Amino acid sequence: MLWRSGQLLRRFSTARVYYKNKLKLALIGQSLFGQEVYHNLRKEGHRVVGVFTVPDKDGKADPLALAAEKDGIPVFKFPRWRTKDKAIEEVVEAYRSVGAELNVLPFCTQFIPMDVIDCPKHGSIIYHPSILPRHRGASAINWTLILGDKKAGFSIFWADDGLDTGPLLLQRECDVEPNDTVDALYNRFLFPEGIKAMVEAVQLIADGKAPRIPQSKEGATYEGIQKKENAKISWDQPAKALHNWIRGHDKVPGAWAEVDNQVVTFYGSSLLDGSVPPGEPLAIKGAEKPGLVTKNGLVLFGNDGKMLVVKNIQFEDGRMIPASKYFSKGETCVVELTDEEKKVAQEIKAIWAGILSNVSTVEDSTDFFKSGASSMDVVRLVEQIRQKCGGLQLQNEDVYMATKFGDFIQKVVRKLRGEDEEEELVVDYVSKDVNNMTLKMPYQCFINGQFVDAEDGQTYDTINPTDGSTICKVSYASVADVDKAVAAAKDAFENGEWGRMNARERGRLMYRLADLMEENQEELATIEAIDSGAVYTLALKTHIGMSVQTFRYFAGWCDKIQGSTIPINQARPNRNLTFTKKEPLGVCAIIIPWNYPLMMLAWKSAACLAAGNTLVLKPAQVTPLTALKFAELTAKAGFPKGVVNIIPGSGGLAGQRLSEHPDIRKLGFTGSTAIGKQIMKSCAVSNLKKVSLELGGKSPLIIFSDCELDKAVRMGMGAVYFNKGENCIAAGRLFVEESIHDEFVRRVVEEIKKMKIGDPLDRSTDHGPQNHKAHLDKLLQYCEIGVKEGATLVYGGRRVPRPGFFMEPTVFTDVEDHMYLAKEESFGPIMVISKFKNGDIDGVLQQANNTEYGLASGVFTRDINKAMYVSEKLEAGTVFINTYNKTDVAAPFGGVKQSGFGKDLGKEALHEYLKTKAVTLEY
């Protein structure tokens, strides 16, 4: 009975006990609980050969990882152990390399494959916070209280391939007090006794005395995970059931109800006997009888007429106050601390006192900044806590969001307990081996920080234009999915961390996102190539490269958005101060085209986010994949949930809903003029939302005889054939002066014949496939119309005889003003050339401006006076002189006339996503 003697020794002596038999252990798990189990196992002489925990979050390691790294123990931080129910071989091999004899899982949120569970000599043991077989599942403590159990406890069992069904090794139990909460049970019994029991269980195994008692089928239950969305209170219950529901969700996830049109969460419930106390009525949605705000808290009534009282409440913005102060809403509640947490709190209080030297005593109500601290003191505070509190990783933002000492300690405790950690991002990738790499492509809607199927389960095929094959099925967002995404964005803006975040922190996240995009640029460019047909080398430089630059540019703007002071007439004898503030609009919708899927996303969303908005973005139906990969990178960069939402689907359904949605305050669209008009109408009729439109173009390029002809040919071809002609600012019509017309055409055709048409992933390819078959068919029809109207087809005009959607680069001449080719945009590799008389500058300008479009334009001449005159007269948002397609993240981009209004890129783009507020005060 050695293990019993050891147990008695620990009970009556503080001396360290060493047993004869010791094991090599692998610890798999996380949290402060895991850290304490680790420390105690090592104290008892067991050898920890490896720690397997979760990846760092925002540069902060889990407490278990911190302890092991400090001791020089090998630490592995795998995001996951398996994918699609199959163990990841590299992960399993890394695990096997440590040579453990037993796996110990004190608290683990990851799914561990059976290859690992069964690998060690002694298998694996797991801690579970219930008396098994009752309350299997991840919310066991919650359900112990929700169902009104008289006994609580924990089990340590041998892991098997079931859900908490393995043989029992040992169990401990305790009485459930009438007003116990999850926190109270955890602090009083499950945490301290659980640590001791884990050490005891390991020693039993080492001594060969560990039992394997099969779990009984009788009394077995399995309950689902309790999350915020299913913790809403159902009021048609007896008071005791309401009490159990509230305390069973206290503190996580928190039982809630709707009060005054907002979610209010209840904490600290207890049953109340006697007569109804005096108080002020508070209407609660769904409750037959209003609550009463009394001096002792919020009194609630069950359907049996009995009462319970709630001590504390929390609002949607995170403020927690005594329920008795509901109508004043002025105080904050502090969580109950364990003894260990109290020690940490005392150490932090000493650090506060050292920084706030002018404060005699640091109280819970002491405000860090109102007591004289500056931003440099924030850095000092964070670093001192990291140094003196076991490497506890805080962010500067944690201080700004909890400026009072009591609130700050509450935030620290939540971090120590892991209660404020985000759920691990789960991505069900579609994988493809392409371009000497394995692409991992998300394919579901990205809503509120999670990849989810469309609500109705609908999907559609996204097609590779190189060969017409299906890449994968993608979720087809419904109206309900759009509404969910908008609700998530609205909540993130109004109630979430994003709305409280300072501008510099916002910029830091955007810089981090740009870095991740750059780190993944080869994968992004490959996805762009197979999904849109973009030539890989062009995708790498432009589609992806400029996207990275755009996010970096606007990240730098985040903390430079400023209003101004304005001198006004004074209202004598008083004086006035008037100033303006630039504020974000709120939830913005962005609808992007298929020609530059990621770059158009970046052009709009970077400015939108820099201004402090949240967004719902709909990629083009035919090119959704880089947008969904981008969504994954925003999560990895640390963007709060709900800030970025991506909904693949059709314009007629998802796009139309975005334009009509009453909670969206701004819509940015790039696409055709016809759709732009419909969007503008819907935005006006719905809620008069702000709109910016980048629409169709028929950009004129004028080439004078005094140009540098070699350059004009080269640039002119780029103006038409760049990105297969699928380019918003492509030169839709070239005007070539008569004296050089024939030579220009001859050289163009000569250069076209040298172009290699083929696989966009081939590094020598010049010209890839058109984006999708319907567009190819439209281009071929465009050429047929040109021939019928009398334009001269000099070259091309046909589909390339090979799989995929390839079209020959095409040249038309003798195009007259009345022809279809002269008026309508092709959006493809079709050069439309018109000849103009020598020296007729004003005549060619009249022809160039004879269009309802005005996106871009260009002129080639060596005469600077002529160039400047032409640039002044051209009716376009952009004029290129002796160059073309030269856009830059710092230069505003947008059109006039029916090419739309509003700007992308440059400082001006920020104004599209900001509102100006004027403030006047009298003094």
mmCIF file of N, CA and C in Angstrom, residues 343-448:
data_model
loop_
_atom_site.group_PDB
_atom_site.id
_atom_site.type_symbol
_atom_site.label_atom_id
_atom_site.label_comp_id
_atom_site.label_asym_id
_atom_site.label_seq_id
_atom_site.Cartn_x
_atom_site.Cartn_y
_atom_site.Cartn_z
ATOM 1 N N LYS A 343 -1.504 35.917 -5.088
ATOM 2 C CA LYS A 343 -0.065 36.231 -5.028
ATOM 3 C C LYS A 343 0.355 37.038 -6.250
ATOM 4 N N VAL A 344 -0.140 36.610 -7.426
ATOM 5 C CA VAL A 344 0.167 37.344 -8.664
ATOM 6 C C VAL A 344 -0.372 38.764 -8.571
ATOM 7 N N ALA A 345 -1.598 38.907 -8.038
ATOM 8 C CA ALA A 345 -2.209 40.230 -7.903
ATOM 9 C C ALA A 345 -1.382 41.129 -6.994
ATOM 10 N N GLN A 346 -0.843 40.567 -5.915
ATOM 11 C CA GLN A 346 -0.012 41.353 -5.006
ATOM 12 C C GLN A 346 1.275 41.804 -5.686
ATOM 13 N N GLU A 347 1.879 40.912 -6.485
ATOM 14 C CA GLU A 347 3.095 41.283 -7.216
ATOM 15 C C GLU A 347 2.805 42.416 -8.208
ATOM 16 N N ILE A 348 1.646 42.316 -8.874
ATOM 17 C CA ILE A 348 1.286 43.356 -9.841
ATOM 18 C C ILE A 348 0.970 44.663 -9.117
ATOM 19 N N LYS A 349 0.349 44.565 -7.952
ATOM 20 C CA LYS A 349 0.060 45.781 -7.190
ATOM 21 C C LYS A 349 1.359 46.498 -6.798
ATOM 22 N N ALA A 350 2.378 45.715 -6.453
ATOM 23 C CA ALA A 350 3.679 46.317 -6.113
ATOM 24 C C ALA A 350 4.288 47.021 -7.323
ATOM 25 N N ILE A 351 4.102 46.442 -8.501
ATOM 26 C CA ILE A 351 4.616 47.069 -9.731
ATOM 27 C C ILE A 351 3.870 48.373 -9.995
ATOM 28 N N TRP A 352 2.541 48.359 -9.845
ATOM 29 C CA TRP A 352 1.749 49.586 -10.009
ATOM 30 C C TRP A 352 2.225 50.659 -9.035
ATOM 31 N N ALA A 353 2.435 50.243 -7.783
ATOM 32 C CA ALA A 353 2.859 51.210 -6.763
ATOM 33 C C ALA A 353 4.216 51.813 -7.115
ATOM 34 N N GLY A 354 5.102 50.990 -7.682
ATOM 35 C CA GLY A 354 6.414 51.499 -8.070
ATOM 36 C C GLY A 354 6.340 52.504 -9.204
ATOM 37 N N ILE A 355 5.407 52.310 -10.116
ATOM 38 C CA ILE A 355 5.253 53.240 -11.247
ATOM 39 C C ILE A 355 4.491 54.489 -10.812
ATOM 40 N N LEU A 356 3.422 54.293 -10.047
ATOM 41 C CA LEU A 356 2.589 55.414 -9.586
ATOM 42 C C LEU A 356 3.106 55.893 -8.238
ATOM 43 N N SER A 357 4.286 56.444 -8.217
ATOM 44 C CA SER A 357 4.954 56.810 -6.960
ATOM 45 C C SER A 357 4.209 57.905 -6.211
ATOM 46 N N ASN A 358 3.351 58.645 -6.906
ATOM 47 C CA ASN A 358 2.603 59.718 -6.240
ATOM 48 C C ASN A 358 1.329 59.217 -5.572
ATOM 49 N N VAL A 359 1.030 57.923 -5.730
ATOM 50 C CA VAL A 359 -0.168 57.342 -5.130
ATOM 51 C C VAL A 359 0.233 56.601 -3.859
ATOM 52 N N SER A 360 -0.373 56.966 -2.745
ATOM 53 C CA SER A 360 0.033 56.355 -1.473
ATOM 54 C C SER A 360 -0.356 54.883 -1.395
ATOM 55 N N THR A 361 -1.567 54.557 -1.849
ATOM 56 C CA THR A 361 -2.045 53.178 -1.807
ATOM 57 C C THR A 361 -2.781 52.860 -3.097
ATOM 58 N N VAL A 362 -2.433 51.745 -3.717
ATOM 59 C CA VAL A 362 -3.124 51.319 -4.934
ATOM 60 C C VAL A 362 -4.380 50.555 -4.535
ATOM 61 N N GLU A 363 -5.533 51.104 -4.901
ATOM 62 C CA GLU A 363 -6.820 50.469 -4.626
ATOM 63 C C GLU A 363 -7.384 49.893 -5.926
ATOM 64 N N ASP A 364 -8.457 49.119 -5.789
ATOM 65 C CA ASP A 364 -9.115 48.595 -6.990
ATOM 66 C C ASP A 364 -9.572 49.710 -7.914
ATOM 67 N N SER A 365 -9.916 50.861 -7.338
ATOM 68 C CA SER A 365 -10.434 51.978 -8.129
ATOM 69 C C SER A 365 -9.331 52.874 -8.703
ATOM 70 N N THR A 366 -8.068 52.590 -8.374
ATOM 71 C CA THR A 366 -6.971 53.421 -8.858
ATOM 72 C C THR A 366 -6.870 53.320 -10.382
ATOM 73 N N ASP A 367 -6.946 54.472 -11.046
ATOM 74 C CA ASP A 367 -6.854 54.523 -12.500
ATOM 75 C C ASP A 367 -5.415 54.796 -12.911
ATOM 76 N N PHE A 368 -4.851 53.941 -13.753
ATOM 77 C CA PHE A 368 -3.432 54.020 -14.113
ATOM 78 C C PHE A 368 -3.084 55.380 -14.715
ATOM 79 N N PHE A 369 -3.899 55.852 -15.637
ATOM 80 C CA PHE A 369 -3.556 57.079 -16.347
ATOM 81 C C PHE A 369 -3.959 58.325 -15.570
ATOM 82 N N LYS A 370 -5.089 58.258 -14.880
ATOM 83 C CA LYS A 370 -5.492 59.411 -14.080
ATOM 84 C C LYS A 370 -4.559 59.626 -12.898
ATOM 85 N N SER A 371 -3.778 58.596 -12.575
ATOM 86 C CA SER A 371 -2.796 58.729 -11.498
ATOM 87 C C SER A 371 -1.452 59.216 -12.014
ATOM 88 N N GLY A 372 -1.391 59.575 -13.275
ATOM 89 C CA GLY A 372 -0.184 60.202 -13.811
ATOM 90 C C GLY A 372 0.653 59.359 -14.750
ATOM 91 N N ALA A 373 0.249 58.125 -15.043
ATOM 92 C CA ALA A 373 1.053 57.275 -15.918
ATOM 93 C C ALA A 373 0.969 57.746 -17.363
ATOM 94 N N SER A 374 2.038 57.500 -18.106
ATOM 95 C CA SER A 374 2.101 57.865 -19.522
ATOM 96 C C SER A 374 2.229 56.605 -20.365
ATOM 97 N N SER A 375 2.322 56.780 -21.685
ATOM 98 C CA SER A 375 2.445 55.629 -22.578
ATOM 99 C C SER A 375 3.743 54.859 -22.326
ATOM 100 N N MET A 376 4.807 55.553 -21.931
ATOM 101 C CA MET A 376 6.061 54.857 -21.612
ATOM 102 C C MET A 376 5.886 53.973 -20.379
ATOM 103 N N ASP A 377 5.041 54.429 -19.459
ATOM 104 C CA ASP A 377 4.778 53.623 -18.263
ATOM 105 C C ASP A 377 4.017 52.348 -18.608
ATOM 106 N N VAL A 378 3.235 52.387 -19.685
ATOM 107 C CA VAL A 378 2.535 51.180 -20.138
ATOM 108 C C VAL A 378 3.549 50.113 -20.523
ATOM 109 N N VAL A 379 4.542 50.509 -21.299
ATOM 110 C CA VAL A 379 5.605 49.571 -21.699
ATOM 111 C C VAL A 379 6.319 49.031 -20.470
ATOM 112 N N ARG A 380 6.629 49.921 -19.547
ATOM 113 C CA ARG A 380 7.316 49.507 -18.320
ATOM 114 C C ARG A 380 6.476 48.504 -17.538
ATOM 115 N N LEU A 381 5.172 48.788 -17.409
ATOM 116 C CA LEU A 381 4.279 47.911 -16.676
ATOM 117 C C LEU A 381 4.239 46.519 -17.315
ATOM 118 N N VAL A 382 4.063 46.467 -18.616
ATOM 119 C CA VAL A 382 3.970 45.188 -19.318
ATOM 120 C C VAL A 382 5.266 44.396 -19.172
ATOM 121 N N GLU A 383 6.398 45.077 -19.313
ATOM 122 C CA GLU A 383 7.695 44.387 -19.233
ATOM 123 C C GLU A 383 7.993 43.920 -17.813
ATOM 124 N N GLN A 384 7.657 44.728 -16.815
ATOM 125 C CA GLN A 384 7.906 44.322 -15.426
ATOM 126 C C GLN A 384 7.042 43.122 -15.039
ATOM 127 N N ILE A 385 5.812 43.115 -15.501
ATOM 128 C CA ILE A 385 4.942 41.966 -15.212
ATOM 129 C C ILE A 385 5.491 40.717 -15.878
ATOM 130 N N ARG A 386 5.974 40.862 -17.110
ATOM 131 C CA ARG A 386 6.556 39.714 -17.811
ATOM 132 C C ARG A 386 7.778 39.186 -17.048
ATOM 133 N N GLN A 387 8.568 40.095 -16.495
ATOM 134 C CA GLN A 387 9.797 39.715 -15.815
ATOM 135 C C GLN A 387 9.541 39.091 -14.440
ATOM 136 N N LYS A 388 8.567 39.628 -13.711
ATOM 137 C CA LYS A 388 8.381 39.226 -12.319
ATOM 138 C C LYS A 388 7.247 38.223 -12.103
ATOM 139 N N CYS A 389 6.439 38.001 -13.127
ATOM 140 C CA CYS A 389 5.268 37.120 -12.961
ATOM 141 C C CYS A 389 5.348 35.916 -13.882
ATOM 142 N N GLY A 390 6.504 35.267 -13.878
ATOM 143 C CA GLY A 390 6.634 34.006 -14.606
ATOM 144 C C GLY A 390 6.469 34.113 -16.100
ATOM 145 N N GLY A 391 6.870 35.257 -16.666
ATOM 146 C CA GLY A 391 6.785 35.395 -18.110
ATOM 147 C C GLY A 391 5.391 35.684 -18.631
ATOM 148 N N LEU A 392 4.487 36.123 -17.755
ATOM 149 C CA LEU A 392 3.119 36.430 -18.173
ATOM 150 C C LEU A 392 3.142 37.461 -19.301
ATOM 151 N N GLN A 393 2.555 37.086 -20.446
ATOM 152 C CA GLN A 393 2.611 37.932 -21.631
ATOM 153 C C GLN A 393 1.351 38.780 -21.725
ATOM 154 N N LEU A 394 1.513 40.087 -21.565
ATOM 155 C CA LEU A 394 0.423 41.032 -21.786
ATOM 156 C C LEU A 394 0.759 41.920 -22.973
ATOM 157 N N GLN A 395 -0.256 42.528 -23.529
ATOM 158 C CA GLN A 395 -0.067 43.503 -24.600
ATOM 159 C C GLN A 395 -0.326 44.898 -24.042
ATOM 160 N N ASN A 396 0.279 45.906 -24.659
ATOM 161 C CA ASN A 396 0.030 47.283 -24.223
ATOM 162 C C ASN A 396 -1.464 47.583 -24.209
ATOM 163 N N GLU A 397 -2.177 47.004 -25.177
ATOM 164 C CA GLU A 397 -3.604 47.268 -25.302
ATOM 165 C C GLU A 397 -4.381 46.787 -24.071
ATOM 166 N N ASP A 398 -3.860 45.751 -23.397
ATOM 167 C CA ASP A 398 -4.531 45.253 -22.193
ATOM 168 C C ASP A 398 -4.631 46.336 -21.122
ATOM 169 N N VAL A 399 -3.622 47.184 -21.052
ATOM 170 C CA VAL A 399 -3.612 48.260 -20.057
ATOM 171 C C VAL A 399 -4.626 49.337 -20.446
ATOM 172 N N TYR A 400 -4.643 49.681 -21.722
ATOM 173 C CA TYR A 400 -5.562 50.730 -22.168
ATOM 174 C C TYR A 400 -7.026 50.310 -22.037
ATOM 175 N N MET A 401 -7.285 49.020 -22.116
ATOM 176 C CA MET A 401 -8.666 48.549 -22.052
ATOM 177 C C MET A 401 -9.121 48.235 -20.630
ATOM 178 N N ALA A 402 -8.208 48.257 -19.680
ATOM 179 C CA ALA A 402 -8.573 48.028 -18.273
ATOM 180 C C ALA A 402 -7.700 48.948 -17.426
ATOM 181 N N THR A 403 -8.072 50.205 -17.360
ATOM 182 C CA THR A 403 -7.194 51.212 -16.755
ATOM 183 C C THR A 403 -7.263 51.240 -15.235
ATOM 184 N N LYS A 404 -8.353 50.713 -14.664
ATOM 185 C CA LYS A 404 -8.439 50.655 -13.202
ATOM 186 C C LYS A 404 -7.822 49.362 -12.697
ATOM 187 N N PHE A 405 -7.180 49.426 -11.535
ATOM 188 C CA PHE A 405 -6.428 48.271 -11.045
ATOM 189 C C PHE A 405 -7.315 47.037 -10.900
ATOM 190 N N GLY A 406 -8.499 47.201 -10.348
ATOM 191 C CA GLY A 406 -9.381 46.050 -10.179
ATOM 192 C C GLY A 406 -9.739 45.411 -11.513
ATOM 193 N N ASP A 407 -10.056 46.247 -12.504
ATOM 194 C CA ASP A 407 -10.383 45.727 -13.838
ATOM 195 C C ASP A 407 -9.164 45.068 -14.476
ATOM 196 N N PHE A 408 -7.991 45.646 -14.227
ATOM 197 C CA PHE A 408 -6.759 45.114 -14.799
ATOM 198 C C PHE A 408 -6.464 43.720 -14.239
ATOM 199 N N ILE A 409 -6.621 43.558 -12.935
ATOM 200 C CA ILE A 409 -6.394 42.244 -12.321
ATOM 201 C C ILE A 409 -7.397 41.232 -12.876
ATOM 202 N N GLN A 410 -8.634 41.663 -13.074
ATOM 203 C CA GLN A 410 -9.637 40.762 -13.651
ATOM 204 C C GLN A 410 -9.207 40.285 -15.033
ATOM 205 N N LYS A 411 -8.681 41.205 -15.831
ATOM 206 C CA LYS A 411 -8.209 40.836 -17.176
ATOM 207 C C LYS A 411 -7.013 39.887 -17.086
ATOM 208 N N VAL A 412 -6.090 40.169 -16.175
ATOM 209 C CA VAL A 412 -4.922 39.305 -15.996
ATOM 210 C C VAL A 412 -5.344 37.895 -15.603
ATOM 211 N N VAL A 413 -6.283 37.815 -14.663
ATOM 212 C CA VAL A 413 -6.740 36.500 -14.194
ATOM 213 C C VAL A 413 -7.390 35.727 -15.335
ATOM 214 N N ARG A 414 -8.187 36.427 -16.143
ATOM 215 C CA ARG A 414 -8.811 35.753 -17.284
ATOM 216 C C ARG A 414 -7.752 35.217 -18.239
ATOM 217 N N LYS A 415 -6.683 35.987 -18.410
ATOM 218 C CA LYS A 415 -5.606 35.517 -19.288
ATOM 219 C C LYS A 415 -4.895 34.310 -18.680
ATOM 220 N N LEU A 416 -4.636 34.372 -17.371
ATOM 221 C CA LEU A 416 -3.981 33.251 -16.705
ATOM 222 C C LEU A 416 -4.811 31.973 -16.819
ATOM 223 N N ARG A 417 -6.118 32.125 -16.723
ATOM 224 C CA ARG A 417 -7.004 30.969 -16.787
ATOM 225 C C ARG A 417 -7.314 30.548 -18.223
ATOM 226 N N GLY A 418 -6.898 31.386 -19.166
ATOM 227 C CA GLY A 418 -7.189 31.059 -20.557
ATOM 228 C C GLY A 418 -8.619 31.341 -20.955
ATOM 229 N N GLU A 419 -9.344 32.099 -20.104
ATOM 230 C CA GLU A 419 -10.768 32.334 -20.383
ATOM 231 C C GLU A 419 -10.983 33.312 -21.517
ATOM 232 N N ASP A 420 -9.973 34.154 -21.807
ATOM 233 C CA ASP A 420 -10.168 35.136 -22.867
ATOM 234 C C ASP A 420 -9.510 34.716 -24.170
ATOM 235 N N GLU A 421 -9.053 33.462 -24.232
ATOM 236 C CA GLU A 421 -8.401 33.005 -25.457
ATOM 237 C C GLU A 421 -9.416 32.738 -26.548
ATOM 238 N N GLU A 422 -9.039 33.094 -27.761
ATOM 239 C CA GLU A 422 -9.897 32.826 -28.899
ATOM 240 C C GLU A 422 -9.883 31.333 -29.212
ATOM 241 N N GLU A 423 -10.993 30.861 -29.771
ATOM 242 C CA GLU A 423 -11.007 29.486 -30.225
ATOM 243 C C GLU A 423 -10.023 29.330 -31.382
ATOM 244 N N GLU A 424 -9.398 28.176 -31.436
ATOM 245 C CA GLU A 424 -8.466 27.891 -32.514
ATOM 246 C C GLU A 424 -9.194 27.931 -33.853
ATOM 247 N N LEU A 425 -8.591 28.624 -34.819
ATOM 248 C CA LEU A 425 -9.196 28.698 -36.144
ATOM 249 C C LEU A 425 -9.136 27.330 -36.795
ATOM 250 N N VAL A 426 -10.300 26.826 -37.155
ATOM 251 C CA VAL A 426 -10.388 25.526 -37.815
ATOM 252 C C VAL A 426 -10.676 25.765 -39.290
ATOM 253 N N VAL A 427 -9.798 25.248 -40.135
ATOM 254 C CA VAL A 427 -9.955 25.432 -41.578
ATOM 255 C C VAL A 427 -9.997 24.059 -42.238
ATOM 256 N N ASP A 428 -11.082 23.785 -42.920
ATOM 257 C CA ASP A 428 -11.220 22.522 -43.651
ATOM 258 C C ASP A 428 -10.748 22.775 -45.081
ATOM 259 N N TYR A 429 -9.431 22.660 -45.296
ATOM 260 C CA TYR A 429 -8.837 23.045 -46.579
ATOM 261 C C TYR A 429 -9.203 22.077 -47.705
ATOM 262 N N VAL A 430 -9.176 22.627 -48.911
ATOM 263 C CA VAL A 430 -9.023 21.814 -50.113
ATOM 264 C C VAL A 430 -7.542 21.887 -50.476
ATOM 265 N N SER A 431 -6.891 20.752 -50.602
ATOM 266 C CA SER A 431 -5.453 20.723 -50.892
ATOM 267 C C SER A 431 -5.217 20.269 -52.329
ATOM 268 N N LYS A 432 -4.280 20.920 -53.004
ATOM 269 C CA LYS A 432 -3.895 20.538 -54.362
ATOM 270 C C LYS A 432 -2.397 20.713 -54.513
ATOM 271 N N ASP A 433 -1.756 19.735 -55.147
ATOM 272 C CA ASP A 433 -0.326 19.834 -55.449
ATOM 273 C C ASP A 433 -0.171 20.490 -56.811
ATOM 274 N N VAL A 434 0.247 21.749 -56.787
ATOM 275 C CA VAL A 434 0.353 22.556 -58.000
ATOM 276 C C VAL A 434 1.601 23.425 -57.892
ATOM 277 N N ASN A 435 2.287 23.625 -59.011
ATOM 278 C CA ASN A 435 3.397 24.588 -59.051
ATOM 279 C C ASN A 435 4.475 24.261 -58.015
ATOM 280 N N ASN A 436 4.749 22.957 -57.851
ATOM 281 C CA ASN A 436 5.780 22.476 -56.916
ATOM 282 C C ASN A 436 5.493 22.857 -55.466
ATOM 283 N N MET A 437 4.211 22.932 -55.132
ATOM 284 C CA MET A 437 3.826 23.202 -53.740
ATOM 285 C C MET A 437 2.448 22.597 -53.501
ATOM 286 N N THR A 438 2.101 22.456 -52.220
ATOM 287 C CA THR A 438 0.768 21.985 -51.852
ATOM 288 C C THR A 438 -0.065 23.186 -51.441
ATOM 289 N N LEU A 439 -1.062 23.505 -52.269
ATOM 290 C CA LEU A 439 -1.956 24.602 -51.945
ATOM 291 C C LEU A 439 -2.950 24.152 -50.884
ATOM 292 N N LYS A 440 -3.192 25.003 -49.900
ATOM 293 C CA LYS A 440 -4.189 24.729 -48.869
ATOM 294 C C LYS A 440 -5.212 25.854 -48.929
ATOM 295 N N MET A 441 -6.367 25.539 -49.518
ATOM 296 C CA MET A 441 -7.332 26.577 -49.868
ATOM 297 C C MET A 441 -8.625 26.447 -49.062
ATOM 298 N N PRO A 442 -8.969 27.462 -48.250
ATOM 299 C CA PRO A 442 -10.298 27.482 -47.628
ATOM 300 C C PRO A 442 -11.373 27.618 -48.706
ATOM 301 N N TYR A 443 -12.549 27.073 -48.448
ATOM 302 C CA TYR A 443 -13.603 27.119 -49.452
ATOM 303 C C TYR A 443 -14.958 27.496 -48.856
ATOM 304 N N GLN A 444 -15.012 27.771 -47.547
ATOM 305 C CA GLN A 444 -16.282 28.085 -46.890
ATOM 306 C C GLN A 444 -16.415 29.590 -46.668
ATOM 307 N N CYS A 445 -17.628 30.020 -46.328
ATOM 308 C CA CYS A 445 -17.842 31.407 -45.922
ATOM 309 C C CYS A 445 -16.995 31.701 -44.679
ATOM 310 N N PHE A 446 -16.488 32.923 -44.577
ATOM 311 C CA PHE A 446 -15.739 33.345 -43.393
ATOM 312 C C PHE A 446 -16.575 34.398 -42.673
ATOM 313 N N ILE A 447 -17.197 34.001 -41.567
ATOM 314 C CA ILE A 447 -18.128 34.865 -40.841
ATOM 315 C C ILE A 447 -17.768 34.852 -39.356
ATOM 316 N N ASN A 448 -17.560 36.039 -38.810
ATOM 317 C CA ASN A 448 -17.268 36.190 -37.376
ATOM 318 C C ASN A 448 -16.075 35.350 -36.939
#
